[in-house]
mmCIF file of C-alpha atoms in Angstrom:
data_model
loop_
_atom_site.group_PDB
_atom_site.id
_atom_site.type_symbol
_atom_site.label_atom_id
_atom_site.label_comp_id
_atom_site.label_asym_id
_atom_site.label_seq_id
_atom_site.Cartn_x
_atom_site.Cartn_y
_atom_site.Cartn_z
ATOM 1 C CA MET A 5 104.212 81.095 119.776
ATOM 2 C CA ASN A 6 102.263 80.354 117.111
ATOM 3 C CA GLY A 7 104.376 78.330 115.017
ATOM 4 C CA ILE A 8 106.076 80.712 112.496
ATOM 5 C CA THR A 9 109.570 80.938 112.781
ATOM 6 C CA TYR A 10 111.111 84.648 112.196
ATOM 7 C CA VAL A 11 114.718 85.116 110.774
ATOM 8 C CA ARG A 12 116.436 87.869 109.608
ATOM 9 C CA GLY A 13 117.608 87.723 105.350
ATOM 10 C CA ASP A 14 116.155 87.337 101.753
ATOM 11 C CA ALA A 15 113.278 85.441 101.464
ATOM 12 C CA THR A 16 114.096 85.250 98.301
ATOM 13 C CA ALA A 17 117.173 82.929 99.371
ATOM 14 C CA PRO A 18 114.573 80.074 101.723
ATOM 15 C CA HIS A 19 116.308 78.151 103.885
ATOM 16 C CA GLY A 20 115.461 75.202 104.764
ATOM 17 C CA LYS A 21 115.677 71.143 102.741
ATOM 18 C CA GLY A 22 112.640 70.381 100.652
ATOM 19 C CA VAL A 23 109.514 72.048 98.642
ATOM 20 C CA LYS A 24 110.126 75.792 98.865
ATOM 21 C CA ILE A 25 107.518 78.021 98.342
ATOM 22 C CA VAL A 26 108.275 81.376 98.183
ATOM 23 C CA ALA A 27 104.740 84.013 99.386
ATOM 24 C CA HIS A 28 104.714 87.987 98.595
ATOM 25 C CA VAL A 29 101.440 89.846 97.439
ATOM 26 C CA CYS A 30 101.005 91.564 94.580
ATOM 27 C CA ASN A 31 98.491 94.515 93.788
ATOM 28 C CA ASP A 32 95.547 93.965 91.316
ATOM 29 C CA LEU A 33 96.040 96.771 89.319
ATOM 30 C CA GLY A 34 99.723 94.201 86.699
ATOM 31 C CA GLY A 35 101.743 96.508 88.144
ATOM 32 C CA TRP A 36 105.156 95.302 89.592
ATOM 33 C CA GLY A 37 107.858 97.761 89.851
ATOM 34 C CA LYS A 38 108.314 98.301 93.952
ATOM 35 C CA GLY A 39 109.158 96.520 96.606
ATOM 36 C CA PHE A 40 109.307 93.220 97.475
ATOM 37 C CA VAL A 41 108.934 91.821 93.757
ATOM 38 C CA LEU A 42 112.187 93.950 92.710
ATOM 39 C CA ALA A 43 113.923 90.904 94.415
ATOM 40 C CA ILE A 44 111.778 88.790 93.596
ATOM 41 C CA SER A 45 113.160 89.803 89.806
ATOM 42 C CA ARG A 46 116.386 89.942 90.236
ATOM 43 C CA ARG A 47 116.348 86.037 91.442
ATOM 44 C CA TRP A 48 113.861 85.025 88.816
ATOM 45 C CA SER A 49 112.216 86.527 85.726
ATOM 46 C CA GLU A 50 109.571 83.961 85.504
ATOM 47 C CA PRO A 51 107.147 85.342 88.210
ATOM 48 C CA GLU A 52 107.144 88.929 86.722
ATOM 49 C CA THR A 53 106.420 88.250 83.401
ATOM 50 C CA ALA A 54 103.666 85.035 84.407
ATOM 51 C CA TYR A 55 102.103 87.961 86.182
ATOM 52 C CA ARG A 56 101.848 90.541 84.076
ATOM 53 C CA ARG A 57 99.962 88.140 81.661
ATOM 54 C CA TRP A 58 97.783 86.124 84.634
ATOM 55 C CA HIS A 59 97.268 90.530 84.595
ATOM 56 C CA ARG A 60 96.572 91.567 80.662
ATOM 57 C CA GLU A 61 94.783 88.338 80.122
ATOM 58 C CA ARG A 62 93.023 88.606 83.593
ATOM 59 C CA ALA A 63 89.232 88.144 81.028
ATOM 60 C CA GLN A 64 89.801 84.565 80.324
ATOM 61 C CA ASN A 65 91.451 84.140 83.882
ATOM 62 C CA ASP A 66 90.973 84.031 88.510
ATOM 63 C CA PHE A 67 93.228 86.961 87.984
ATOM 64 C CA GLY A 68 91.684 88.940 90.951
ATOM 65 C CA LEU A 69 91.802 90.355 95.193
ATOM 66 C CA GLY A 70 92.238 86.946 96.470
ATOM 67 C CA ALA A 71 93.794 85.036 93.839
ATOM 68 C CA ALA A 72 97.004 83.183 93.615
ATOM 69 C CA GLN A 73 99.634 82.048 90.655
ATOM 70 C CA PHE A 74 102.267 79.285 91.483
ATOM 71 C CA VAL A 75 105.540 79.835 89.151
ATOM 72 C CA GLN A 76 108.106 77.259 89.750
ATOM 73 C CA VAL A 77 111.385 78.529 88.596
ATOM 74 C CA GLU A 78 113.579 76.466 90.201
ATOM 75 C CA PRO A 79 113.044 72.745 90.745
ATOM 76 C CA TYR A 80 113.098 72.786 94.519
ATOM 77 C CA ILE A 81 111.796 76.650 94.550
ATOM 78 C CA TRP A 82 108.259 78.094 93.216
ATOM 79 C CA VAL A 83 106.942 81.632 93.615
ATOM 80 C CA ALA A 84 103.294 82.243 94.712
ATOM 81 C CA ASN A 85 101.586 85.659 93.344
ATOM 82 C CA LEU A 86 99.200 86.817 95.636
ATOM 83 C CA VAL A 87 96.712 89.542 95.071
ATOM 84 C CA GLY A 88 96.057 90.862 97.859
ATOM 85 C CA GLN A 89 96.159 94.560 97.845
ATOM 86 C CA ARG A 90 93.614 97.280 95.549
ATOM 87 C CA GLY A 91 95.605 99.315 93.229
ATOM 88 C CA MET A 92 98.993 101.293 94.221
ATOM 89 C CA ARG A 93 100.030 103.812 97.386
ATOM 90 C CA THR A 94 100.025 107.321 95.285
ATOM 91 C CA GLY A 95 100.615 110.737 96.541
ATOM 92 C CA ARG A 96 97.526 111.210 96.652
ATOM 93 C CA SER A 97 96.026 108.362 98.213
ATOM 94 C CA THR A 98 93.723 107.524 101.380
ATOM 95 C CA GLY A 99 94.258 104.817 103.047
ATOM 96 C CA VAL A 100 96.355 101.712 102.381
ATOM 97 C CA PRO A 101 96.079 99.574 99.406
ATOM 98 C CA VAL A 102 96.333 95.725 101.518
ATOM 99 C CA ARG A 103 92.676 94.599 101.578
ATOM 100 C CA TYR A 104 92.806 91.030 104.213
ATOM 101 C CA GLU A 105 89.481 89.602 103.204
ATOM 102 C CA ALA A 106 91.769 89.057 99.696
ATOM 103 C CA ILE A 107 94.924 88.376 101.129
ATOM 104 C CA ASP A 108 92.445 85.648 103.441
ATOM 105 C CA ALA A 109 92.021 84.069 100.642
ATOM 106 C CA ALA A 110 94.822 83.894 98.656
ATOM 107 C CA LEU A 111 96.551 82.335 101.227
ATOM 108 C CA GLY A 112 93.995 79.194 101.279
ATOM 109 C CA LEU A 113 95.017 78.694 97.741
ATOM 110 C CA LEU A 114 98.506 78.352 98.607
ATOM 111 C CA ALA A 115 97.757 76.336 101.153
ATOM 112 C CA GLY A 116 96.511 73.730 99.528
ATOM 113 C CA ARG A 117 99.107 73.771 96.752
ATOM 114 C CA ALA A 118 102.171 73.980 99.435
ATOM 115 C CA ALA A 119 100.230 70.361 101.255
ATOM 116 C CA GLU A 120 99.823 69.271 97.150
ATOM 117 C CA LEU A 121 103.691 70.065 96.692
ATOM 118 C CA GLY A 122 104.312 68.772 100.374
ATOM 119 C CA ALA A 123 106.296 72.486 100.709
ATOM 120 C CA SER A 124 107.313 75.010 103.445
ATOM 121 C CA VAL A 125 106.107 78.402 102.622
ATOM 122 C CA HIS A 126 108.436 82.222 103.358
ATOM 123 C CA MET A 127 107.788 84.976 102.833
ATOM 124 C CA PRO A 128 108.495 88.668 104.704
ATOM 125 C CA ARG A 129 105.380 90.344 105.936
ATOM 126 C CA ILE A 130 103.617 90.043 103.445
ATOM 127 C CA GLY A 131 100.648 93.340 103.140
ATOM 128 C CA CYS A 132 102.602 95.323 105.586
ATOM 129 C CA GLY A 133 105.350 97.166 102.981
ATOM 130 C CA LEU A 134 104.188 99.474 100.084
ATOM 131 C CA ALA A 135 100.361 97.759 100.998
ATOM 132 C CA GLY A 136 100.305 99.404 103.908
ATOM 133 C CA GLY A 137 99.249 96.415 106.238
ATOM 134 C CA SER A 138 99.721 95.904 109.334
ATOM 135 C CA TRP A 139 101.658 92.162 110.673
ATOM 136 C CA ALA A 140 99.380 91.958 113.642
ATOM 137 C CA ARG A 141 96.191 91.449 111.119
ATOM 138 C CA VAL A 142 97.676 89.568 108.827
ATOM 139 C CA GLU A 143 99.761 87.243 111.336
ATOM 140 C CA PRO A 144 96.966 85.209 112.538
ATOM 141 C CA LEU A 145 95.791 84.824 108.953
ATOM 142 C CA VAL A 146 99.179 82.929 108.409
ATOM 143 C CA VAL A 147 98.358 81.263 111.191
ATOM 144 C CA ARG A 148 95.165 80.150 110.492
ATOM 145 C CA ARG A 149 96.074 78.898 106.615
ATOM 146 C CA LEU A 150 99.486 77.736 106.964
ATOM 147 C CA VAL A 151 100.339 76.891 110.254
ATOM 148 C CA GLU A 152 97.438 74.812 111.893
ATOM 149 C CA ARG A 153 97.798 72.940 108.882
ATOM 150 C CA GLY A 154 100.463 71.934 109.344
ATOM 151 C CA THR A 155 102.425 74.200 107.066
ATOM 152 C CA PRO A 156 105.581 74.870 107.848
ATOM 153 C CA VAL A 157 105.812 78.892 108.077
ATOM 154 C CA THR A 158 109.368 81.126 107.695
ATOM 155 C CA VAL A 159 109.264 85.048 108.079
ATOM 156 C CA TYR A 160 111.923 87.023 107.173
ATOM 157 C CA ASP A 161 112.920 90.727 108.427
ATOM 158 C CA PHE A 162 114.926 91.309 105.369
ATOM 159 C CA GLY A 163 117.829 93.986 106.662
ATOM 160 C CA ALA A 164 119.963 94.074 110.326
#
C-alpha cells in the first residue's frame, strides 16, 4: 500500500471530517469546459471564476505550468486549480497535453497549503482524463509530495 485511499464516488463530495482540498488539473490556456471541471462547476461557481480571472490577469500573477490556485468554496472545503496540462487535445493533436513536471511542482504547492490548513486532499486520478496522462506516472508524485509528508489523500473513481 502506498498510503492513498481509493474509493468509488464523486471527488466534489469529499469524505471525512476537517478541512478538505479538492484538487484537479487545469490547462494553461484558460480553457474550462470539459472533464472534471464540469463537476466542480456544477457544485461551486467560484473555482471557474477564479481560474478564468487568474488566466486573464496572468501578466501580473504566477499563472503558468506548475502553478496552483486555492479557492475556498465552503467553510471547510477548498478547490485547488493545478496547472499541469499544456494546451488541450484536439482532433489534430499528436501527443498528450499532460506535463508531469508541472503536476509535480503544483503538488508541491498543494502540499504546503494542505499543511498550513491541516487539510486532507481529495482528487480524481489527476492528469489522466483529458490530459492523457498515466496514473502509473502521477501516483508516485502524489505519494512523494503529499502522502510522505503526512497529508491524507483520497482518490475518487467515479461510477460503478
